[in-house]
């Protein structure tokens, strides 16, 4: 339940605005007791859907922990959101606007591409950024100011390849989106891992599609002809239901698998029955309440989702958003300072219990995570299947 | 207005602009947003003026800007990414050995040469774009109006498809895009913040000189009436080709600047939307007005990405949350403003006129007169 | 007297319409020759063929003794020309309209084709462009300042001579009709032609203005040592200034001769002039 | 039939017509002459509702029509043969004629076609041809024919003889007379003032937007001032 | 590639082509009459998708279909009235920017109102009924799309070539002023054009989305561009051209993807278009300009 005392939190309704974010204008005056955290997320554009869910997690976390105490002084945490529209060109100015408005830490972004683009801005300004679900290795590489709370694509690809092999798959087809680093990257990592496990020639088809494409029948018809055991199709929320439905309509019975993006209620909603049996890896499972943080988070966030008229299925990215916010707060407290550089240093040594597991950062700034959750869609719901841990290369 | 007054005014503006840049440089963090917006506007202004050369002055309706920008951007990026970052950038398929060798060779050269490499890279990019334009111009420039537009748009999309294709992975890094592009180099020992403005100013100045030259007049003649222009002894094909090639050259220069500005590029950046955005800038500024293009590059960029941003934030006045204010509202407002400008300023902000001091003086005189007239009316 | 222009067996066919049919004619140095004939006789088409806008289905055209046009589809013609005889004739020479203008043939258009949004001065200045020696780079970098100066000076002079100097900064599209016609002629003159083709220069002018135009054509012909070839329906004008007249009907010459002969030629009267009511 | 009083028309800042008043009686031929740019075309376009007047009034058959849309005026029987012919270039000659009778829905047009084709045999030859490829004179015939197809009561013609061969010009004037005989009132603009005044019942002389003279056609024709300004020097 | 696979691809291509054709007609008609590339057409199509989602939430399909068509028509005509009509006398470029503006507005409005999260498209049960012939499998809508397209186009051609409204449309497309002098109400005629274009977009949208199941604010962008290409391919302004273009683009695109060239499928589509334009500069059935010198 909402433990927030901030104004405006209770209202919001379907506006999706139930955050404690006060307008920048009032906040600026008494900067003394306000610390700003930037939310660098796509809320519109191609990845707007996923980005928004990540923002929900962050807003909720802010509701839960609206203040942070530094050196005995209580600071109010103010979220500054900047929509990067899933667009690299816009990402630069969006990132810049966060820096300009004085954010000390940045959270985000959904979609690695924009994170990579903005990374330079953050490191130039020496403001630490904490990625939530950006799984591309490039995000943190060579950037001392970028951290992230999720695992990486090479890991995820390997996890799914292992899972496929465990399920007895001998052949696989891969569908990726052209010009999309997440999709192409994950597809590639999967391929490498799967070929290692199942031998040369086990990947029987590699198909690509264009951004905004909505018709997958042609590539699916090709795949159907190859009759693979599994189809691995890491892609965006928007394309997922199309691929699933069109595959089933063409009579393809192979097992469909994908990465974290597919863990999204809208996919089930849109793909309906066809989605049954789809498997994916993700960061979080709402059924897993073994950890204290998660046990508290799950009911509270469900309540929150309900208050903003969203499905009560917790998307993993929301959990990551929540964790990223926690990391920021904890780092500020640990740093004992509101200075960005100090916060960065504090992040480096940070270790805490997040809702997606224990989080600490390695040299690159990546979370030391060696476990992924495999989920399967069953009866119109994401069913937790098992956790898989692999030694990431 | 006297000529000397005009020079003084122009000089004053130039001095103020330079002083402003120094001030911005001194306060980089505080003015980060302003700097970003100004730099982006300067870059877009170059493309807008180049597009204006083609669409506004030569009357060739071309929608291939994004493609030519991508050529400039990719070549600049590939040539300037430091060797030490290559493995990180080309993490998936590696870089082509010859390219690596070339880049290693470049880094081994004397430092004065290295200082100008970024500019050379931009020029190489621009030359490649110009060459490509010359090539496709031969068949395409025979087409008229909308057919030309769609053909150039098609070429732009083809370029994009090539850049993002898996076959080009070792050169353009295909789907993964390029990052770790160094930011603007410095020129003449000035802070690097100045660079995009200097390059933009030089590019635009050259374009203006061209437009006002005898060739520029020939371009205008073609725009007005091709048959009459031909009857005036103007070789249609040669002049159209020049206009197309030169426009592409500067468009690619802007592409190179954009790569340095964004520091990471991918093929998606150069989709048709980018061309539409530029067309928007050109038309809002006024088709056939260089100063209009420059002005509107700034106004459009700033309002879209900066001034209107508060619409995306929830607004709470005295505890009451103003409805409508939430993410996405900014773009709705932006599109509405756009529509208003288009519907009420059909000719764009400047029409086909250029900014002149006389024009400004006239404008203020008119402003001053209006209330006076109203008074006069009341008396009478 | 040397021959400036010669048409030999020129045929121009549009689909089924034969606009110009086996037309042969010539224009001598220093003459004013008029081309008259009913509407749709093919006069404008003949001009378009001479200036390279259309390429004839058949025939050849000589300018100052050089073959400038022969029946090879080119320029705008490629689109327009649908004749069946396309492949029958050998390719001889391809001259585009701009090249023909550079040789010294200038024209005006039946439907005025000024550069409407540009000033009077610019309209004329543009005609000087083709003689400019500077390349695009030297022109951009203003290395051709001298040449540019000269072009402007010549333009200014021409406008003064033609009495258009007061209008030089006006936007040409906003001029009254008569001035526009005058400007079109000025623009054609600026290309330094030796042969001037005028397509209905007096259209839309009242008799008074037509008189002025008559004097104007005479004057420029003498001042610029021109040969004038002119299409016109105003008989007063034609009969007054032409040295010779060709009458066209259905794309063919039905008569040729001096004004006197033409006025009394029964075929011309029947096809074109009609019975002269006394004016 | 048509009455204009104190009409002002401006394009942007430029006044093209400055307070003219004129009258076209039922069944008359009235002509408007004047130099280029005097505002003749503007006047006709204003009557047709293609241009909005700044002030003044226009009435037709006693009815105020100052701001009535063009389409309705056509329905009331006013038609304009526009300056520069303006045929529909991609419609065939026959379709152009058909569209002239657009408002006469459902009526049989065979008779009308016959009438027009008799007046202009040339059009019959070319009835299949896209009008855009006709020669100037042919297009003018088509424009007149098209206007006649609407059975107008008041036909306004803007320089119908522009660019026509002498024989055809005579023909056009004959047609005007013929049409007039059939009961159509005519308001005519002509550069060929000689011929226009000869057939006109009444004439107005327009100079830079103002009417400077008006009288019967014959009177104007013999007026010295008019002769000097518009009729050119007398030739034998 | 087996015969079944090839047949399956052809089926997909033809069905896609049918939907493209319906949308392409909207482009071509508006272009024909206003010389305007109606960039907003793809977004009208997208909005029709959303209309259907909301309508089917509470109303059965057989009422929803006419309702959605009507709503789309209203949207199309409203856009024309608000954004294009005031610009009748403005330079061509301004109207085009106005169209781009409308397209932005609709996209942003849809994002703002419905978020970027895809919304599931409702199923019209009988349309989704799957037929299997041997190894071929396709839903009814796949077969229905091309058939319906041909029927609608035939009716449309009758309207344009053999009715008075059609002739008026052709006249208005060339010259507003003279058309008015003929007594034609040009605003009405232009509105009729938008009515037809939008109605076809609505039907196209139903067929297209039924096959593709979800709508996002960007769903209209790519089909919009493709159909525009189709219209140009066939010769913009020509309705049979748009139809042929739609089918050609649909089939070629599908086959290219099928042959494994999906990287270049869009590029090839454009290449095809460019090659066509080089041989016929005004598209397959485009009218040659009759600009007489
Ligand atoms: N581009 C074209 N396509 C088809 N037919 C054409 C074309 N140009 C001209 N014609 C035809 O050729 C014939 C001659 O036309 P042209 O314009 O030469 O006549 P003209 O003698 O100049 O007549 P006018 O005195 O009326 O201007 C006409 O019948 C016309 O229909
Ligand atoms: N659309 C327009 N915009 C601006 N000015 C115009 C426009 N149309 C006409 N004018 C101006 O209005 C004045 C009157 O023009 P109008 O066409 O009525 O003259 P006219 O008497 O018909 O001349 P002509 O004999 O050349 O046809 C001219 O000075 C002209 O330049
Ligand atoms: Mg002619
Ligand atoms: Mg007139």
PDB file of N, CA and C in Angstrom, chain B residues 55 61 139 142-143 146-147 150-151 153-155 157-158 161 165-166 227 276-277 279-280 283 287 324 326-329 331-332 335-336 338-339 342-343 346, chain E residues 31 37 39 82-83 86-87 89-90 92-94 96-98 100-102 104-105 108-109 112 228 232 236 263-264 267 270-271 273-274 277-278 281-282 293:
ATOM      1  N   UNK B  55      15.355  22.618 -52.722  1.00  0.00           N
ATOM      2  CA  UNK B  55      13.896  22.724 -52.807  1.00  0.00           C
ATOM      3  C   UNK B  55      13.426  24.152 -53.012  1.00  0.00           C
ATOM      4  N   UNK B  61      12.280  19.060 -55.772  1.00  0.00           N
ATOM      5  CA  UNK B  61      11.706  18.548 -54.540  1.00  0.00           C
ATOM      6  C   UNK B  61      12.394  17.229 -54.207  1.00  0.00           C
ATOM      7  N   UNK B 139      20.277   9.648 -63.482  1.00  0.00           N
ATOM      8  CA  UNK B 139      18.948   9.191 -63.885  1.00  0.00           C
ATOM      9  C   UNK B 139      17.808   9.961 -63.217  1.00  0.00           C
ATOM     10  N   UNK B 142      15.907  13.688 -63.974  1.00  0.00           N
ATOM     11  CA  UNK B 142      14.978  13.864 -65.089  1.00  0.00           C
ATOM     12  C   UNK B 142      13.538  13.883 -64.590  1.00  0.00           C
ATOM     13  N   UNK B 143      13.346  13.339 -63.398  1.00  0.00           N
ATOM     14  CA  UNK B 143      11.981  13.230 -62.891  1.00  0.00           C
ATOM     15  C   UNK B 143      11.471  14.574 -62.411  1.00  0.00           C
ATOM     16  N   UNK B 146       6.964  15.512 -57.495  1.00  0.00           N
ATOM     17  CA  UNK B 146       6.751  14.470 -56.503  1.00  0.00           C
ATOM     18  C   UNK B 146       7.440  13.170 -56.869  1.00  0.00           C
ATOM     19  N   UNK B 147       7.591  12.943 -58.144  1.00  0.00           N
ATOM     20  CA  UNK B 147       8.277  11.718 -58.556  1.00  0.00           C
ATOM     21  C   UNK B 147       9.745  11.792 -58.177  1.00  0.00           C
ATOM     22  N   UNK B 150       9.949  11.147 -54.367  1.00  0.00           N
ATOM     23  CA  UNK B 150       9.843   9.763 -53.917  1.00  0.00           C
ATOM     24  C   UNK B 150      11.067   8.964 -54.354  1.00  0.00           C
ATOM     25  N   UNK B 151      11.642   9.326 -55.500  1.00  0.00           N
ATOM     26  CA  UNK B 151      12.837   8.600 -55.936  1.00  0.00           C
ATOM     27  C   UNK B 151      14.013   8.905 -55.008  1.00  0.00           C
ATOM     28  N   UNK B 153      13.785   9.909 -51.936  1.00  0.00           N
ATOM     29  CA  UNK B 153      13.441   9.265 -50.671  1.00  0.00           C
ATOM     30  C   UNK B 153      13.810   7.787 -50.731  1.00  0.00           C
ATOM     31  N   UNK B 154      13.521   7.191 -51.868  1.00  0.00           N
ATOM     32  CA  UNK B 154      13.848   5.779 -52.057  1.00  0.00           C
ATOM     33  C   UNK B 154      15.345   5.543 -51.932  1.00  0.00           C
ATOM     34  N   UNK B 155      16.129   6.420 -52.563  1.00  0.00           N
ATOM     35  CA  UNK B 155      17.575   6.234 -52.465  1.00  0.00           C
ATOM     36  C   UNK B 155      18.040   6.363 -51.026  1.00  0.00           C
ATOM     37  N   UNK B 157      16.409   5.621 -48.390  1.00  0.00           N
ATOM     38  CA  UNK B 157      16.072   4.391 -47.671  1.00  0.00           C
ATOM     39  C   UNK B 157      16.995   3.243 -48.093  1.00  0.00           C
ATOM     40  N   UNK B 158      17.384   3.254 -49.352  1.00  0.00           N
ATOM     41  CA  UNK B 158      18.294   2.201 -49.807  1.00  0.00           C
ATOM     42  C   UNK B 158      19.639   2.331 -49.094  1.00  0.00           C
ATOM     43  N   UNK B 161      19.268   1.024 -45.696  1.00  0.00           N
ATOM     44  CA  UNK B 161      19.218  -0.440 -45.663  1.00  0.00           C
ATOM     45  C   UNK B 161      20.617  -1.014 -45.811  1.00  0.00           C
ATOM     46  N   UNK B 165      22.701  -3.292 -42.997  1.00  0.00           N
ATOM     47  CA  UNK B 165      22.613  -4.691 -43.380  1.00  0.00           C
ATOM     48  C   UNK B 165      23.712  -5.493 -42.696  1.00  0.00           C
ATOM     49  N   UNK B 166      23.444  -6.757 -42.414  1.00  0.00           N
ATOM     50  CA  UNK B 166      24.445  -7.611 -41.776  1.00  0.00           C
ATOM     51  C   UNK B 166      25.706  -7.717 -42.627  1.00  0.00           C
ATOM     52  N   UNK B 227      11.263  25.506 -68.845  1.00  0.00           N
ATOM     53  CA  UNK B 227      11.323  25.679 -70.289  1.00  0.00           C
ATOM     54  C   UNK B 227      11.912  27.030 -70.646  1.00  0.00           C
ATOM     55  N   UNK B 276      11.658  14.585 -42.903  1.00  0.00           N
ATOM     56  CA  UNK B 276      10.434  15.369 -42.680  1.00  0.00           C
ATOM     57  C   UNK B 276      10.722  16.506 -41.712  1.00  0.00           C
ATOM     58  N   UNK B 277      11.463  16.202 -40.647  1.00  0.00           N
ATOM     59  CA  UNK B 277      11.771  17.241 -39.667  1.00  0.00           C
ATOM     60  C   UNK B 277      12.505  18.397 -40.327  1.00  0.00           C
ATOM     61  N   UNK B 279      12.471  19.170 -43.563  1.00  0.00           N
ATOM     62  CA  UNK B 279      11.539  19.841 -44.469  1.00  0.00           C
ATOM     63  C   UNK B 279      10.668  20.824 -43.697  1.00  0.00           C
ATOM     64  N   UNK B 280      10.271  20.372 -42.532  1.00  0.00           N
ATOM     65  CA  UNK B 280       9.470  21.208 -41.652  1.00  0.00           C
ATOM     66  C   UNK B 280      10.197  22.501 -41.313  1.00  0.00           C
ATOM     67  N   UNK B 283      10.315  24.756 -44.417  1.00  0.00           N
ATOM     68  CA  UNK B 283       9.064  25.414 -44.785  1.00  0.00           C
ATOM     69  C   UNK B 283       8.636  26.408 -43.717  1.00  0.00           C
ATOM     70  N   UNK B 287      10.338  28.903 -47.532  1.00  0.00           N
ATOM     71  CA  UNK B 287      11.010  28.278 -48.661  1.00  0.00           C
ATOM     72  C   UNK B 287      11.698  29.376 -49.451  1.00  0.00           C
ATOM     73  N   UNK B 324      -4.239  16.900 -18.090  1.00  0.00           N
ATOM     74  CA  UNK B 324      -3.590  16.875 -19.410  1.00  0.00           C
ATOM     75  C   UNK B 324      -2.075  16.836 -19.365  1.00  0.00           C
ATOM     76  N   UNK B 326       1.029  15.478 -18.981  1.00  0.00           N
ATOM     77  CA  UNK B 326       1.762  14.231 -18.763  1.00  0.00           C
ATOM     78  C   UNK B 326       2.518  13.887 -20.022  1.00  0.00           C
ATOM     79  N   UNK B 327       3.324  12.867 -19.918  1.00  0.00           N
ATOM     80  CA  UNK B 327       4.203  12.552 -21.038  1.00  0.00           C
ATOM     81  C   UNK B 327       3.431  12.423 -22.343  1.00  0.00           C
ATOM     82  N   UNK B 328       3.999  13.012 -23.355  1.00  0.00           N
ATOM     83  CA  UNK B 328       3.352  12.943 -24.658  1.00  0.00           C
ATOM     84  C   UNK B 328       2.622  14.231 -24.974  1.00  0.00           C
ATOM     85  N   UNK B 329       2.269  14.990 -23.936  1.00  0.00           N
ATOM     86  CA  UNK B 329       1.529  16.222 -24.155  1.00  0.00           C
ATOM     87  C   UNK B 329       2.377  17.237 -24.904  1.00  0.00           C
ATOM     88  N   UNK B 331       4.485  16.727 -27.269  1.00  0.00           N
ATOM     89  CA  UNK B 331       4.469  16.536 -28.712  1.00  0.00           C
ATOM     90  C   UNK B 331       3.113  16.915 -29.300  1.00  0.00           C
ATOM     91  N   UNK B 332       2.064  16.711 -28.513  1.00  0.00           N
ATOM     92  CA  UNK B 332       0.741  17.139 -28.991  1.00  0.00           C
ATOM     93  C   UNK B 332       0.738  18.648 -29.162  1.00  0.00           C
ATOM     94  N   UNK B 335       2.847  19.647 -32.146  1.00  0.00           N
ATOM     95  CA  UNK B 335       2.180  19.480 -33.449  1.00  0.00           C
ATOM     96  C   UNK B 335       1.096  20.525 -33.647  1.00  0.00           C
ATOM     97  N   UNK B 336       0.425  20.877 -32.551  1.00  0.00           N
ATOM     98  CA  UNK B 336      -0.607  21.910 -32.686  1.00  0.00           C
ATOM     99  C   UNK B 336       0.016  23.252 -33.070  1.00  0.00           C
ATOM    100  N   UNK B 338       2.725  23.682 -34.584  1.00  0.00           N
ATOM    101  CA  UNK B 338       3.161  23.530 -35.963  1.00  0.00           C
ATOM    102  C   UNK B 338       2.018  23.832 -36.926  1.00  0.00           C
ATOM    103  N   UNK B 339       0.864  23.242 -36.628  1.00  0.00           N
ATOM    104  CA  UNK B 339      -0.301  23.445 -37.485  1.00  0.00           C
ATOM    105  C   UNK B 339      -0.670  24.920 -37.515  1.00  0.00           C
ATOM    106  N   UNK B 342       1.677  26.763 -39.705  1.00  0.00           N
ATOM    107  CA  UNK B 342       1.448  26.474 -41.123  1.00  0.00           C
ATOM    108  C   UNK B 342       0.167  27.143 -41.614  1.00  0.00           C
ATOM    109  N   UNK B 343      -0.864  27.125 -40.771  1.00  0.00           N
ATOM    110  CA  UNK B 343      -2.141  27.662 -41.233  1.00  0.00           C
ATOM    111  C   UNK B 343      -2.147  29.192 -41.261  1.00  0.00           C
ATOM    112  N   UNK B 346       1.411  31.043 -43.947  1.00  0.00           N
ATOM    113  CA  UNK B 346       1.558  30.110 -45.059  1.00  0.00           C
ATOM    114  C   UNK B 346       2.910  30.168 -45.709  1.00  0.00           C
TER     115      UNK B 346
ATOM    116  N   UNK E  31      -4.226  13.012 -54.079  1.00  0.00           N
ATOM    117  CA  UNK E  31      -3.206  13.636 -54.904  1.00  0.00           C
ATOM    118  C   UNK E  31      -3.812  14.143 -56.198  1.00  0.00           C
ATOM    119  N   UNK E  37       0.340  15.259 -51.419  1.00  0.00           N
ATOM    120  CA  UNK E  37       0.654  13.957 -50.851  1.00  0.00           C
ATOM    121  C   UNK E  37       0.112  13.996 -49.437  1.00  0.00           C
ATOM    122  N   UNK E  39       0.163  13.057 -46.326  1.00  0.00           N
ATOM    123  CA  UNK E  39       0.973  12.274 -45.407  1.00  0.00           C
ATOM    124  C   UNK E  39       0.158  11.755 -44.227  1.00  0.00           C
ATOM    125  N   UNK E  82     -10.170  21.278 -41.759  1.00  0.00           N
ATOM    126  CA  UNK E  82      -9.391  22.081 -40.804  1.00  0.00           C
ATOM    127  C   UNK E  82      -7.997  22.399 -41.323  1.00  0.00           C
ATOM    128  N   UNK E  83      -7.379  21.445 -41.967  1.00  0.00           N
ATOM    129  CA  UNK E  83      -5.954  21.625 -42.250  1.00  0.00           C
ATOM    130  C   UNK E  83      -5.637  21.897 -43.707  1.00  0.00           C
ATOM    131  N   UNK E  86      -8.201  25.663 -45.537  1.00  0.00           N
ATOM    132  CA  UNK E  86      -7.740  27.049 -45.409  1.00  0.00           C
ATOM    133  C   UNK E  86      -6.508  27.340 -46.279  1.00  0.00           C
ATOM    134  N   UNK E  87      -5.867  26.308 -46.768  1.00  0.00           N
ATOM    135  CA  UNK E  87      -4.631  26.515 -47.529  1.00  0.00           C
ATOM    136  C   UNK E  87      -4.823  26.351 -49.030  1.00  0.00           C
ATOM    137  N   UNK E  89      -5.217  28.281 -51.395  1.00  0.00           N
ATOM    138  CA  UNK E  89      -4.475  29.174 -52.287  1.00  0.00           C
ATOM    139  C   UNK E  89      -3.017  29.287 -51.891  1.00  0.00           C
ATOM    140  N   UNK E  90      -2.632  28.536 -50.860  1.00  0.00           N
ATOM    141  CA  UNK E  90      -1.254  28.636 -50.372  1.00  0.00           C
ATOM    142  C   UNK E  90      -0.327  27.845 -51.273  1.00  0.00           C
ATOM    143  N   UNK E  92       2.074  25.011 -52.585  1.00  0.00           N
ATOM    144  CA  UNK E  92       1.915  23.570 -52.437  1.00  0.00           C
ATOM    145  C   UNK E  92       2.657  23.014 -51.224  1.00  0.00           C
ATOM    146  N   UNK E  93       3.851  23.559 -51.025  1.00  0.00           N
ATOM    147  CA  UNK E  93       4.670  23.079 -49.926  1.00  0.00           C
ATOM    148  C   UNK E  93       3.971  23.248 -48.568  1.00  0.00           C
ATOM    149  N   UNK E  94       3.267  24.360 -48.396  1.00  0.00           N
ATOM    150  CA  UNK E  94       2.606  24.599 -47.111  1.00  0.00           C
ATOM    151  C   UNK E  94       1.573  23.535 -46.827  1.00  0.00           C
ATOM    152  N   UNK E  96       1.568  20.596 -47.899  1.00  0.00           N
ATOM    153  CA  UNK E  96       2.226  19.340 -47.594  1.00  0.00           C
ATOM    154  C   UNK E  96       2.727  19.330 -46.161  1.00  0.00           C
ATOM    155  N   UNK E  97       3.251  20.462 -45.711  1.00  0.00           N
ATOM    156  CA  UNK E  97       3.708  20.526 -44.329  1.00  0.00           C
ATOM    157  C   UNK E  97       2.517  20.398 -43.404  1.00  0.00           C
ATOM    158  N   UNK E  98       1.409  20.986 -43.809  1.00  0.00           N
ATOM    159  CA  UNK E  98       0.200  20.847 -43.023  1.00  0.00           C
ATOM    160  C   UNK E  98      -0.148  19.364 -42.892  1.00  0.00           C
ATOM    161  N   UNK E 100       1.975  16.849 -43.091  1.00  0.00           N
ATOM    162  CA  UNK E 100       2.941  16.230 -42.173  1.00  0.00           C
ATOM    163  C   UNK E 100       2.569  16.596 -40.736  1.00  0.00           C
ATOM    164  N   UNK E 101       2.143  17.851 -40.563  1.00  0.00           N
ATOM    165  CA  UNK E 101       1.725  18.295 -39.231  1.00  0.00           C
ATOM    166  C   UNK E 101       0.568  17.470 -38.696  1.00  0.00           C
ATOM    167  N   UNK E 102      -0.430  17.237 -39.536  1.00  0.00           N
ATOM    168  CA  UNK E 102      -1.580  16.436 -39.112  1.00  0.00           C
ATOM    169  C   UNK E 102      -1.117  15.032 -38.755  1.00  0.00           C
ATOM    170  N   UNK E 104       1.816  14.124 -37.682  1.00  0.00           N
ATOM    171  CA  UNK E 104       2.466  14.214 -36.363  1.00  0.00           C
ATOM    172  C   UNK E 104       1.413  14.275 -35.268  1.00  0.00           C
ATOM    173  N   UNK E 105       0.450  15.145 -35.511  1.00  0.00           N
ATOM    174  CA  UNK E 105      -0.544  15.390 -34.479  1.00  0.00           C
ATOM    175  C   UNK E 105      -1.283  14.103 -34.139  1.00  0.00           C
ATOM    176  N   UNK E 108       1.018  11.717 -32.308  1.00  0.00           N
ATOM    177  CA  UNK E 108       1.290  12.132 -30.939  1.00  0.00           C
ATOM    178  C   UNK E 108       0.045  12.061 -30.074  1.00  0.00           C
ATOM    179  N   UNK E 109      -1.068  12.385 -30.684  1.00  0.00           N
ATOM    180  CA  UNK E 109      -2.315  12.331 -29.940  1.00  0.00           C
ATOM    181  C   UNK E 109      -2.607  10.885 -29.557  1.00  0.00           C
ATOM    182  N   UNK E 112      -0.387   9.892 -26.831  1.00  0.00           N
ATOM    183  CA  UNK E 112      -0.792  10.555 -25.599  1.00  0.00           C
ATOM    184  C   UNK E 112      -2.042   9.889 -25.015  1.00  0.00           C
ATOM    185  N   UNK E 228       2.059   4.719 -50.322  1.00  0.00           N
ATOM    186  CA  UNK E 228       2.418   5.894 -51.090  1.00  0.00           C
ATOM    187  C   UNK E 228       3.328   5.477 -52.244  1.00  0.00           C
ATOM    188  N   UNK E 232       2.649   5.814 -56.266  1.00  0.00           N
ATOM    189  CA  UNK E 232       3.572   6.431 -57.222  1.00  0.00           C
ATOM    190  C   UNK E 232       3.970   5.424 -58.297  1.00  0.00           C
ATOM    191  N   UNK E 236       0.868   8.239 -59.782  1.00  0.00           N
ATOM    192  CA  UNK E 236       0.002   8.857 -58.781  1.00  0.00           C
ATOM    193  C   UNK E 236      -1.079   9.667 -59.470  1.00  0.00           C
ATOM    194  N   UNK E 263      16.579  -7.892 -45.352  1.00  0.00           N
ATOM    195  CA  UNK E 263      17.376  -6.693 -45.117  1.00  0.00           C
ATOM    196  C   UNK E 263      17.098  -5.674 -46.192  1.00  0.00           C
ATOM    197  N   UNK E 264      16.962  -6.198 -47.384  1.00  0.00           N
ATOM    198  CA  UNK E 264      16.835  -5.278 -48.506  1.00  0.00           C
ATOM    199  C   UNK E 264      15.413  -5.204 -49.054  1.00  0.00           C
ATOM    200  N   UNK E 267      14.465  -1.746 -49.490  1.00  0.00           N
ATOM    201  CA  UNK E 267      15.363  -1.166 -50.482  1.00  0.00           C
ATOM    202  C   UNK E 267      14.982  -1.629 -51.883  1.00  0.00           C
ATOM    203  N   UNK E 270      11.932   0.086 -53.183  1.00  0.00           N
ATOM    204  CA  UNK E 270      12.246   1.407 -53.692  1.00  0.00           C
ATOM    205  C   UNK E 270      13.002   1.333 -55.018  1.00  0.00           C
ATOM    206  N   UNK E 271      13.882   0.345 -55.084  1.00  0.00           N
ATOM    207  CA  UNK E 271      14.652   0.193 -56.303  1.00  0.00           C
ATOM    208  C   UNK E 271      13.717  -0.090 -57.480  1.00  0.00           C
ATOM    209  N   UNK E 273      10.689   0.779 -57.695  1.00  0.00           N
ATOM    210  CA  UNK E 273       9.995   2.023 -57.999  1.00  0.00           C
ATOM    211  C   UNK E 273      10.873   2.934 -58.850  1.00  0.00           C
ATOM    212  N   UNK E 274      12.138   3.049 -58.444  1.00  0.00           N
ATOM    213  CA  UNK E 274      13.020   3.963 -59.164  1.00  0.00           C
ATOM    214  C   UNK E 274      13.214   3.484 -60.603  1.00  0.00           C
ATOM    215  N   UNK E 277      10.302   4.386 -62.548  1.00  0.00           N
ATOM    216  CA  UNK E 277      10.238   5.807 -62.862  1.00  0.00           C
ATOM    217  C   UNK E 277      11.224   6.179 -63.965  1.00  0.00           C
ATOM    218  N   UNK E 278      12.322   5.444 -64.036  1.00  0.00           N
ATOM    219  CA  UNK E 278      13.276   5.780 -65.078  1.00  0.00           C
ATOM    220  C   UNK E 278      12.722   5.434 -66.450  1.00  0.00           C
ATOM    221  N   UNK E 281       8.544   7.999 -66.386  1.00  0.00           N
ATOM    222  CA  UNK E 281       8.759   9.011 -65.349  1.00  0.00           C
ATOM    223  C   UNK E 281       7.506   9.384 -64.570  1.00  0.00           C
ATOM    224  N   UNK E 282       6.342   8.991 -65.040  1.00  0.00           N
ATOM    225  CA  UNK E 282       5.152   9.312 -64.255  1.00  0.00           C
ATOM    226  C   UNK E 282       4.463   8.038 -63.807  1.00  0.00           C
ATOM    227  N   UNK E 293       3.926  23.996 -74.768  1.00  0.00           N
ATOM    228  CA  UNK E 293       4.859  25.128 -74.765  1.00  0.00           C
ATOM    229  C   UNK E 293       4.359  26.202 -75.720  1.00  0.00           C
TER     230      UNK E 293
END
